[in-house]
């Protein structure tokens, strides 16, 4: 940052380019698929009935055909339909912002950038795939979609997308978040969705959970079980999932593709790329287009850091194994870092990160040492969020604040080392519906839920067993 003097005794900083705003013509016309560039082949999903390798045809009762094609494609680039691009233009391209006020507050030589996905109508990155899944469902003649949601960001996104394409949307929202974030429910209902606090008595999956624990706070895994059971009970209905699956990460790559172009305009390239991880969709969306440069050898030194809650430490303490994405075992087992499909995390405010597993491709990259994982307690991420609000102005989601916390760690390490470091992180959503959580933090009443090794071991005792052909 260059300083100059305009008059004696007065020092002023020369202007820094604060934001890069791309035009509509810069919107990517293809998604990037990392699967053909992975260092080793990705172990495929299993049929939950036979435990043999899953075939695309096994999913026809659950997902739209084009979504299934995206799930299994090995094409490096997949064309974005024009109708999807037209909807993307409501909020995309999203801004890339230089956090120079935060840099000064930290007294760090690091250059900190964030990609801001909170500008979408639902306030997060989730519409990047919700619009796609709703579009393909409508094209196929589907009348109704079911889904799960944790903090409500995914449910909001699918409700928004369903309204655009004339679809009925039914959302099973994790009860802990349903009670913490009532206005997320209002937002979904404004777009015409039906919202249920999961576990419910509407499905056998929900009734089973409530029989064991009538006061269950719910989990994303339970909500997936309910949404899948609902979808399979009707011929006019398909299921939409907001994270972990290959097709979702493919659709989210618009984030990183835009960010690469924006960093070029800034004349910089990140030394480290950071994001929060629950299932992995927002982080993969930002990181995978940059990981392509590392996998190709073009940028071999770029580091990738995934940040998660200490209360749900899948990447840092989970086991790499086949496990069900849902609690009751209705969905195809995936090879992923898992805490066990029966794991119920503590009721942290980052409801979107309360998930027992992660995207298989992200897990594979972590096992190859290409992605680092860090876990943070709840109070530390809210402290980071308040610091960010008081320097950059934005109140960001608790989920995104995990990535922010990891970015602060990197910026302070750069200060200690006395070296410049270019840091890029993703703000996956705004925190406008999370102010009750900030009230708790600012009042000093917020707790840090923890999980013991014994709890994790008990939850991992019931993993599925693949067939001999896997």
Coordinates of C-alpha atoms in Angstrom, one line a residue:
X1 CA 0.0 0.0 0.0
X2 CA 1.6 3.3 -1.1
X3 CA 1.7 6.4 1.0
X4 CA 2.0 9.9 -0.3
X5 CA 1.9 13.4 1.3
X6 CA -0.7 15.9 0.2
X7 CA 0.3 18.7 2.6
X8 CA 2.9 19.1 5.3
X9 CA 2.3 17.0 8.4
X10 CA -0.6 15.0 6.8
X11 CA 0.0 11.4 5.6
X12 CA -2.7 9.8 3.5
X13 CA -2.9 6.3 2.0
X14 CA -3.3 6.1 -1.7
X15 CA -6.5 4.5 -2.8
X16 CA -6.7 0.7 -2.9
X17 CA -9.1 -1.0 -5.3
X18 CA -11.7 -2.2 -2.9
X19 CA -14.0 -4.3 -5.0
X20 CA -14.0 -6.1 -8.3
X21 CA -17.4 -6.3 -10.0
X22 CA -17.6 -8.3 -13.1
X23 CA -20.2 -7.6 -15.8
X24 CA -23.0 -10.1 -16.8
X25 CA -20.9 -11.0 -19.9
X26 CA -18.2 -12.3 -17.5
X27 CA -20.6 -14.8 -16.0
X28 CA -19.2 -18.3 -16.6
X29 CA -20.9 -20.4 -19.3
X30 CA -19.5 -23.7 -18.0
X31 CA -19.1 -25.3 -14.6
X32 CA -15.8 -26.9 -13.6
X33 CA -15.8 -30.6 -12.6
X34 CA -12.8 -31.6 -10.5
X35 CA -13.4 -35.4 -10.8
X36 CA -11.2 -36.0 -13.9
X37 CA -8.4 -34.0 -12.2
X38 CA -8.3 -35.8 -8.9
X39 CA -5.0 -37.5 -8.0
X40 CA -6.7 -40.9 -7.7
X41 CA -10.2 -42.1 -8.8
X42 CA -13.0 -41.2 -6.4
X43 CA -14.6 -44.3 -4.7
X44 CA -18.2 -44.3 -5.9
X45 CA -21.4 -44.4 -3.9
X46 CA -23.1 -47.7 -3.0
X47 CA -26.6 -49.0 -3.5
X48 CA -28.1 -48.8 0.0
X49 CA -30.1 -52.1 -0.5
X50 CA -27.2 -54.3 -2.0
X51 CA -24.1 -52.4 -0.9
X52 CA -22.8 -52.9 -4.4
X53 CA -21.6 -50.0 -6.5
X54 CA -24.4 -47.6 -7.3
X55 CA -25.6 -47.3 -10.9
X56 CA -27.1 -44.1 -12.3
X57 CA -30.4 -45.9 -12.9
X58 CA -30.7 -46.6 -9.1
X59 CA -31.4 -42.9 -8.5
X60 CA -34.3 -42.3 -11.0
X61 CA -36.9 -42.4 -8.3
X62 CA -35.1 -39.8 -6.2
X63 CA -33.4 -37.3 -8.5
X64 CA -34.1 -35.6 -11.9
X65 CA -32.3 -37.3 -14.8
X66 CA -30.0 -34.4 -15.7
X67 CA -29.0 -34.1 -12.0
X68 CA -28.1 -37.8 -12.1
X69 CA -26.0 -37.2 -15.3
X70 CA -24.1 -34.4 -13.5
X71 CA -23.5 -36.6 -10.5
X72 CA -21.7 -39.2 -12.6
X73 CA -20.1 -37.2 -15.4
X74 CA -16.4 -37.3 -15.9
X75 CA -16.4 -34.3 -18.3
X76 CA -14.1 -31.6 -17.0
X77 CA -16.5 -28.8 -18.2
X78 CA -20.3 -28.9 -18.2
X79 CA -22.3 -26.3 -20.1
X80 CA -24.6 -24.0 -18.0
X81 CA -28.1 -23.8 -19.6
X82 CA -29.1 -20.3 -20.8
X83 CA -32.2 -20.3 -18.5
X84 CA -30.0 -21.0 -15.5
X85 CA -27.5 -18.3 -16.5
X86 CA -30.5 -15.8 -16.9
X87 CA -31.5 -16.6 -13.3
X88 CA -27.9 -16.3 -12.1
X89 CA -27.8 -12.8 -13.4
X90 CA -30.2 -11.7 -10.7
X91 CA -27.2 -11.7 -8.3
X92 CA -24.2 -13.0 -10.2
X93 CA -21.3 -12.3 -10.7
X94 CA -20.9 -11.7 -7.0
X95 CA -18.3 -9.2 -5.8
X96 CA -14.7 -9.9 -4.7
X97 CA -13.7 -7.5 -1.9
X98 CA -10.3 -6.4 -0.6
X99 CA -10.6 -6.4 3.3
X100 CA -8.0 -3.6 3.7
X101 CA -9.6 -2.2 6.8
X102 CA -9.3 -5.6 8.4
X103 CA -5.7 -5.7 7.3
X104 CA -5.0 -2.4 9.0
X105 CA -6.8 -3.6 12.2
X106 CA -4.7 -6.7 12.3
X107 CA -1.5 -4.7 11.4
X108 CA -0.7 -7.5 8.9
X109 CA 1.3 -7.4 5.7
X110 CA -1.1 -9.9 4.3
X111 CA -3.6 -9.0 1.5
X112 CA -7.0 -10.4 2.5
X113 CA -9.8 -10.9 -0.1
X114 CA -13.2 -12.3 0.3
X115 CA -15.8 -13.5 -2.2
X116 CA -19.2 -12.4 -1.0
X117 CA -22.0 -14.8 -1.7
X118 CA -24.5 -13.0 0.6
X119 CA -25.8 -10.9 -2.3
X120 CA -28.2 -13.6 -3.6
X121 CA -31.9 -13.3 -2.9
X122 CA -31.8 -15.9 -0.2
X123 CA -28.6 -14.5 1.2
X124 CA -26.1 -17.3 0.6
X125 CA -24.3 -19.4 -2.1
X126 CA -27.0 -22.0 -2.1
X127 CA -29.0 -20.8 -5.1
X128 CA -26.1 -21.6 -7.3
X129 CA -27.2 -25.2 -7.2
X130 CA -30.9 -24.8 -6.1
X131 CA -31.7 -23.0 -9.3
X132 CA -30.1 -25.8 -11.4
X133 CA -31.9 -28.6 -9.5
X134 CA -35.3 -26.8 -9.7
X135 CA -34.8 -26.1 -13.4
X136 CA -34.1 -29.7 -14.3
X137 CA -37.0 -30.9 -12.1
X138 CA -39.4 -28.6 -13.8
X139 CA -38.1 -29.6 -17.3
X140 CA -38.8 -33.2 -16.4
X141 CA -42.4 -32.4 -15.3
X142 CA -41.8 -32.8 -11.6
X143 CA -44.5 -31.0 -9.5
X144 CA -43.0 -31.1 -6.1
X145 CA -39.5 -31.1 -4.4
X146 CA -38.5 -32.1 -0.9
X147 CA -35.4 -31.2 0.9
X148 CA -33.6 -30.8 4.2
X149 CA -32.1 -27.7 5.7
X150 CA -29.8 -27.0 8.6
X151 CA -29.6 -23.2 9.3
X152 CA -32.2 -22.6 6.6
X153 CA -29.9 -21.2 3.9
X154 CA -30.4 -24.2 1.7
X155 CA -34.1 -24.4 2.4
X156 CA -34.4 -20.7 1.6
X157 CA -32.5 -21.2 -1.7
X158 CA -34.6 -24.1 -2.9
X159 CA -37.8 -22.2 -1.9
X160 CA -36.7 -19.3 -4.0
X161 CA -35.8 -21.5 -6.9
X162 CA -39.1 -23.5 -6.7
X163 CA -41.0 -20.2 -6.9
X164 CA -39.2 -19.3 -10.1
X165 CA -40.1 -22.6 -11.8
X166 CA -43.5 -23.2 -10.4
X167 CA -42.7 -26.1 -8.0
X168 CA -44.1 -26.9 -4.6
X169 CA -41.3 -27.1 -2.1
X170 CA -41.4 -29.0 1.2
X171 CA -38.5 -28.3 3.6
X172 CA -37.6 -30.4 6.7
X173 CA -35.7 -27.9 8.9
X174 CA -33.5 -29.2 11.7
X175 CA -35.4 -28.4 14.9
X176 CA -32.6 -26.7 16.7
X177 CA -32.3 -24.2 13.9
X178 CA -36.1 -24.0 13.4
X179 CA -36.2 -22.6 16.9
X180 CA -33.1 -20.5 16.7
X181 CA -33.9 -18.8 13.4
X182 CA -37.7 -18.3 13.0
X183 CA -37.4 -15.7 10.3
X184 CA -35.7 -18.2 8.0
X185 CA -39.0 -20.1 8.1
X186 CA -40.8 -16.8 7.3
X187 CA -38.5 -16.3 4.3
X188 CA -39.2 -19.8 2.9
X189 CA -42.9 -19.4 3.4
X190 CA -42.8 -16.1 1.6
X191 CA -41.6 -18.0 -1.5
X192 CA -44.5 -20.5 -1.0
X193 CA -42.7 -23.4 0.7
X194 CA -44.0 -25.6 3.5
X195 CA -41.6 -25.8 6.4
X196 CA -41.5 -28.5 9.1
X197 CA -39.4 -28.8 12.3
X198 CA -37.5 -32.1 11.9
X199 CA -37.8 -34.7 13.4
X200 CA -41.5 -34.7 12.6
X201 CA -44.3 -37.3 12.9
X202 CA -45.0 -37.0 9.2
X203 CA -42.5 -39.7 8.2
X204 CA -41.5 -43.1 9.6
X205 CA -37.9 -41.8 9.9
X206 CA -39.0 -38.9 12.1
X207 CA -41.3 -41.1 14.2
X208 CA -38.4 -43.5 14.9
X209 CA -36.2 -40.7 16.1
X210 CA -38.9 -39.2 18.3
X211 CA -39.7 -42.6 19.8
X212 CA -36.1 -42.7 21.1
X213 CA -35.8 -39.0 22.0
X214 CA -39.0 -36.9 22.1
X215 CA -36.9 -33.8 22.6
X216 CA -34.4 -34.5 19.8
X217 CA -32.8 -31.2 18.5
X218 CA -32.6 -32.9 15.1
X219 CA -29.7 -33.0 12.7
X220 CA -29.2 -32.6 9.0
X221 CA -28.9 -36.4 8.7
X222 CA -32.4 -36.8 10.2
X223 CA -33.9 -34.1 8.0
X224 CA -32.4 -35.8 4.9
X225 CA -34.0 -39.1 6.0
X226 CA -37.4 -37.4 6.3
X227 CA -37.1 -35.5 3.0
X228 CA -36.0 -38.7 1.1
X229 CA -38.8 -40.7 2.7
X230 CA -41.3 -38.1 1.6
X231 CA -40.0 -37.9 -1.9
X232 CA -40.1 -41.7 -2.4
X233 CA -43.7 -41.8 -1.2
X234 CA -45.0 -39.9 -4.2
X235 CA -44.6 -40.2 -8.0
X236 CA -44.8 -36.4 -8.6
X237 CA -41.9 -35.6 -6.2
X238 CA -38.1 -35.5 -6.4
X239 CA -35.5 -34.9 -3.7
X240 CA -33.0 -32.0 -3.8
X241 CA -29.8 -32.1 -1.7
X242 CA -27.8 -28.9 -0.8
X243 CA -24.3 -30.3 -0.4
X244 CA -21.8 -33.2 -0.5
X245 CA -22.9 -34.7 -3.9
X246 CA -20.7 -34.2 -7.0
X247 CA -23.4 -32.4 -8.9
X248 CA -23.8 -29.8 -6.1
X249 CA -20.1 -29.1 -6.0
X250 CA -20.0 -28.9 -9.8
X251 CA -22.7 -26.2 -9.8
X252 CA -21.0 -24.2 -7.1
X253 CA -17.8 -23.9 -9.1
X254 CA -19.2 -20.6 -10.5
X255 CA -17.9 -19.0 -7.3
X256 CA -14.2 -19.9 -7.9
X257 CA -14.4 -19.4 -11.7
X258 CA -15.5 -15.8 -11.1
X259 CA -12.9 -15.4 -8.3
X260 CA -10.0 -16.5 -10.5
X261 CA -10.9 -13.8 -13.0
X262 CA -11.4 -11.2 -10.3
X263 CA -8.0 -12.0 -8.7
X264 CA -6.4 -11.6 -12.1
X265 CA -7.9 -8.1 -12.3
X266 CA -6.4 -7.4 -8.9
X267 CA -3.0 -8.6 -10.2
X268 CA -2.7 -11.2 -7.5
X269 CA -3.1 -14.9 -6.9
X270 CA -3.9 -16.5 -3.5
X271 CA -1.3 -18.1 -1.4
X272 CA -4.1 -19.7 0.6
X273 CA -7.8 -20.4 -0.2
X274 CA -10.1 -20.8 2.8
X275 CA -13.7 -21.5 3.5
X276 CA -16.0 -23.1 6.1
X277 CA -17.0 -26.7 5.7
X278 CA -20.2 -28.5 6.7
X279 CA -20.7 -30.8 3.7
X280 CA -18.3 -28.9 1.5
X281 CA -20.4 -27.1 -1.1
X282 CA -19.4 -23.5 -0.6
X283 CA -15.7 -24.3 0.0
X284 CA -15.4 -26.6 -3.0
X285 CA -17.2 -23.9 -5.1
X286 CA -14.5 -21.4 -4.3
X287 CA -11.5 -23.7 -4.0
X288 CA -11.8 -26.3 -6.8
X289 CA -11.1 -23.9 -9.7
X290 CA -7.9 -22.9 -7.9
X291 CA -7.1 -26.5 -6.9
X292 CA -7.1 -27.3 -10.6
X293 CA -4.0 -25.0 -10.9
X294 CA -2.3 -26.9 -8.1
X295 CA -3.2 -30.3 -9.5
X296 CA -1.9 -29.3 -12.9
X297 CA 1.4 -28.2 -11.4
X298 CA 0.8 -24.6 -12.5
X299 CA 0.5 -23.3 -8.9
X300 CA 2.1 -26.0 -6.7
X301 CA 2.5 -23.9 -3.6
X302 CA -1.1 -22.7 -3.0
X303 CA -2.5 -24.0 0.2
X304 CA -6.1 -24.9 0.9
X305 CA -7.7 -24.6 4.4
X306 CA -11.1 -26.0 5.4
X307 CA -12.6 -24.7 8.7
X308 CA -15.2 -26.6 10.7
X309 CA -16.8 -26.4 14.2
X310 CA -15.1 -28.2 17.1
X311 CA -18.6 -29.5 17.9
X312 CA -18.9 -31.3 14.6
X313 CA -15.3 -32.1 13.6
X314 CA -15.7 -34.4 10.6
X315 CA -12.5 -33.6 8.7
X316 CA -10.3 -33.3 11.8
X317 CA -11.6 -36.2 13.9
X318 CA -13.9 -38.2 11.6
X319 CA -13.2 -41.6 10.1
X320 CA -12.7 -42.1 6.3
X321 CA -15.2 -44.8 5.5
X322 CA -18.5 -45.6 3.7
X323 CA -21.4 -44.1 5.6
X324 CA -25.0 -43.1 4.9
X325 CA -25.6 -39.4 4.2
X326 CA -28.8 -39.7 6.2
X327 CA -29.6 -41.0 9.7
X328 CA -31.9 -43.9 8.9
X329 CA -29.9 -45.4 5.9
X330 CA -32.2 -44.5 3.0
X331 CA -29.5 -42.9 0.9
X332 CA -26.5 -44.3 -1.0
X333 CA -23.5 -44.7 1.3
X334 CA -20.6 -42.4 0.3
X335 CA -16.9 -42.8 1.0
X336 CA -16.2 -39.8 3.2
X337 CA -15.0 -38.5 6.5
X338 CA -17.8 -39.2 8.9
X339 CA -18.7 -39.1 12.6
X340 CA -21.3 -41.7 12.0
X341 CA -24.8 -41.3 10.5
X342 CA -26.3 -41.4 14.0
X343 CA -24.2 -38.6 15.3
X344 CA -26.2 -35.6 16.8
X345 CA -24.0 -32.5 17.1
X346 CA -24.5 -30.0 19.9
X347 CA -26.9 -27.1 19.1
X348 CA -24.3 -24.6 17.8
X349 CA -25.6 -21.6 15.9
X350 CA -23.8 -22.6 12.7
X351 CA -26.6 -25.0 11.9
X352 CA -25.4 -25.4 8.3
X353 CA -22.2 -27.1 9.6
X354 CA -24.0 -29.6 11.9
X355 CA -23.5 -32.5 9.5
X356 CA -21.8 -35.8 10.2
X357 CA -20.0 -36.2 6.8
X358 CA -18.3 -34.3 4.0
X359 CA -18.2 -34.4 0.2
X360 CA -16.2 -37.4 -0.9
X361 CA -14.0 -35.4 -3.3
X362 CA -13.1 -33.0 -0.6
X363 CA -12.2 -35.9 1.7
X364 CA -10.0 -37.5 -0.9
X365 CA -8.2 -34.2 -1.4
X366 CA -7.7 -34.0 2.3
X367 CA -6.3 -37.5 2.5
X368 CA -3.8 -36.6 -0.2
X369 CA -2.6 -33.6 1.8
X370 CA -4.0 -31.1 -0.7
X371 CA -6.5 -29.7 1.8
X372 CA -5.8 -28.8 5.4
X373 CA -8.5 -29.0 8.1
X374 CA -8.9 -26.9 11.2
X375 CA -11.6 -26.9 13.9
X376 CA -12.6 -23.9 16.0
X377 CA -14.9 -23.4 19.1
X378 CA -18.1 -21.4 18.7
X379 CA -17.1 -18.4 20.8
X380 CA -13.9 -17.9 18.8
X381 CA -15.7 -17.7 15.5
X382 CA -18.2 -15.2 16.8
X383 CA -15.3 -13.1 18.2
X384 CA -13.9 -13.1 14.6
X385 CA -17.3 -12.2 13.2
X386 CA -17.6 -9.2 15.5
X387 CA -14.1 -8.1 14.7
X388 CA -14.9 -8.3 11.0
X389 CA -18.2 -6.3 11.5
X390 CA -16.3 -3.6 13.3
X391 CA -13.7 -3.2 10.5
X392 CA -15.4 -4.2 7.2
X393 CA -19.0 -3.5 8.3
X394 CA -20.7 -6.8 7.3
X395 CA -22.3 -9.1 9.8
X396 CA -21.7 -12.5 8.3
X397 CA -23.2 -15.9 9.0
X398 CA -21.9 -18.1 11.8
X399 CA -21.0 -20.7 9.2
X400 CA -18.9 -18.2 7.2
X401 CA -17.3 -17.0 10.3
X402 CA -15.4 -20.3 10.6
X403 CA -13.6 -19.5 7.3
X404 CA -13.1 -15.9 8.5
X405 CA -11.5 -17.2 11.7
X406 CA -9.1 -19.4 9.7
X407 CA -8.3 -16.3 7.5
X408 CA -7.4 -14.3 10.7
X409 CA -5.1 -17.1 11.8
X410 CA -3.3 -16.9 8.5
X411 CA -3.1 -13.1 8.5
X412 CA -1.6 -13.1 12.0
X413 CA 0.9 -15.8 11.0
X414 CA 1.9 -13.5 8.1
X415 CA 2.4 -10.7 10.6
X416 CA 4.6 -12.8 12.9
X417 CA 6.6 -14.0 9.9
X418 CA 6.9 -10.5 8.5
X419 CA 5.9 -11.7 5.1
X420 CA 3.2 -10.7 2.5
X421 CA 0.6 -13.4 2.0
X422 CA -2.4 -13.3 -0.2
X423 CA -5.4 -14.8 1.5
X424 CA -8.7 -15.5 -0.2
X425 CA -11.8 -16.8 1.8
X426 CA -15.4 -17.2 1.0
X427 CA -18.3 -15.5 2.8
X428 CA -21.0 -18.0 2.0
X429 CA -23.8 -15.9 3.5
X430 CA -24.8 -12.9 5.5
X431 CA -25.8 -13.1 9.2
X432 CA -29.0 -11.0 9.1
X433 CA -31.0 -13.9 10.4
X434 CA -28.5 -14.8 13.1
X435 CA -28.7 -11.8 15.4
X436 CA -30.1 -13.9 18.3
X437 CA -26.8 -15.8 18.2
X438 CA -24.9 -12.5 18.3
X439 CA -27.0 -11.4 21.2
X440 CA -25.9 -14.5 23.1
X441 CA -22.2 -13.9 22.3
X442 CA -22.3 -10.2 23.1
X443 CA -24.1 -11.0 26.4
X444 CA -21.4 -13.5 27.4
X445 CA -23.9 -16.4 27.6
X446 CA -22.8 -18.4 24.6
X447 CA -21.4 -21.9 25.2
X448 CA -18.9 -24.1 23.4
X449 CA -20.4 -27.6 22.9
X450 CA -17.8 -30.3 22.7
X451 CA -17.7 -33.9 21.6
X452 CA -15.6 -36.6 23.3
X453 CA -13.7 -39.4 21.6
X454 CA -16.0 -41.9 23.3
X455 CA -19.1 -40.2 21.7
X456 CA -17.5 -40.3 18.3
X457 CA -16.4 -44.0 18.7
X458 CA -19.9 -45.0 19.7
X459 CA -21.4 -43.2 16.7
X460 CA -19.0 -44.9 14.4
X461 CA -19.9 -48.4 15.6
X462 CA -22.8 -48.7 13.2
X463 CA -21.1 -48.0 9.8
X464 CA -22.4 -49.9 6.7
X465 CA -20.3 -52.8 5.2
X466 CA -19.6 -52.6 1.5
X467 CA -20.1 -55.7 -0.6
X468 CA -17.1 -57.8 -1.7
X469 CA -17.3 -56.2 -5.1
X470 CA -16.4 -52.7 -3.9

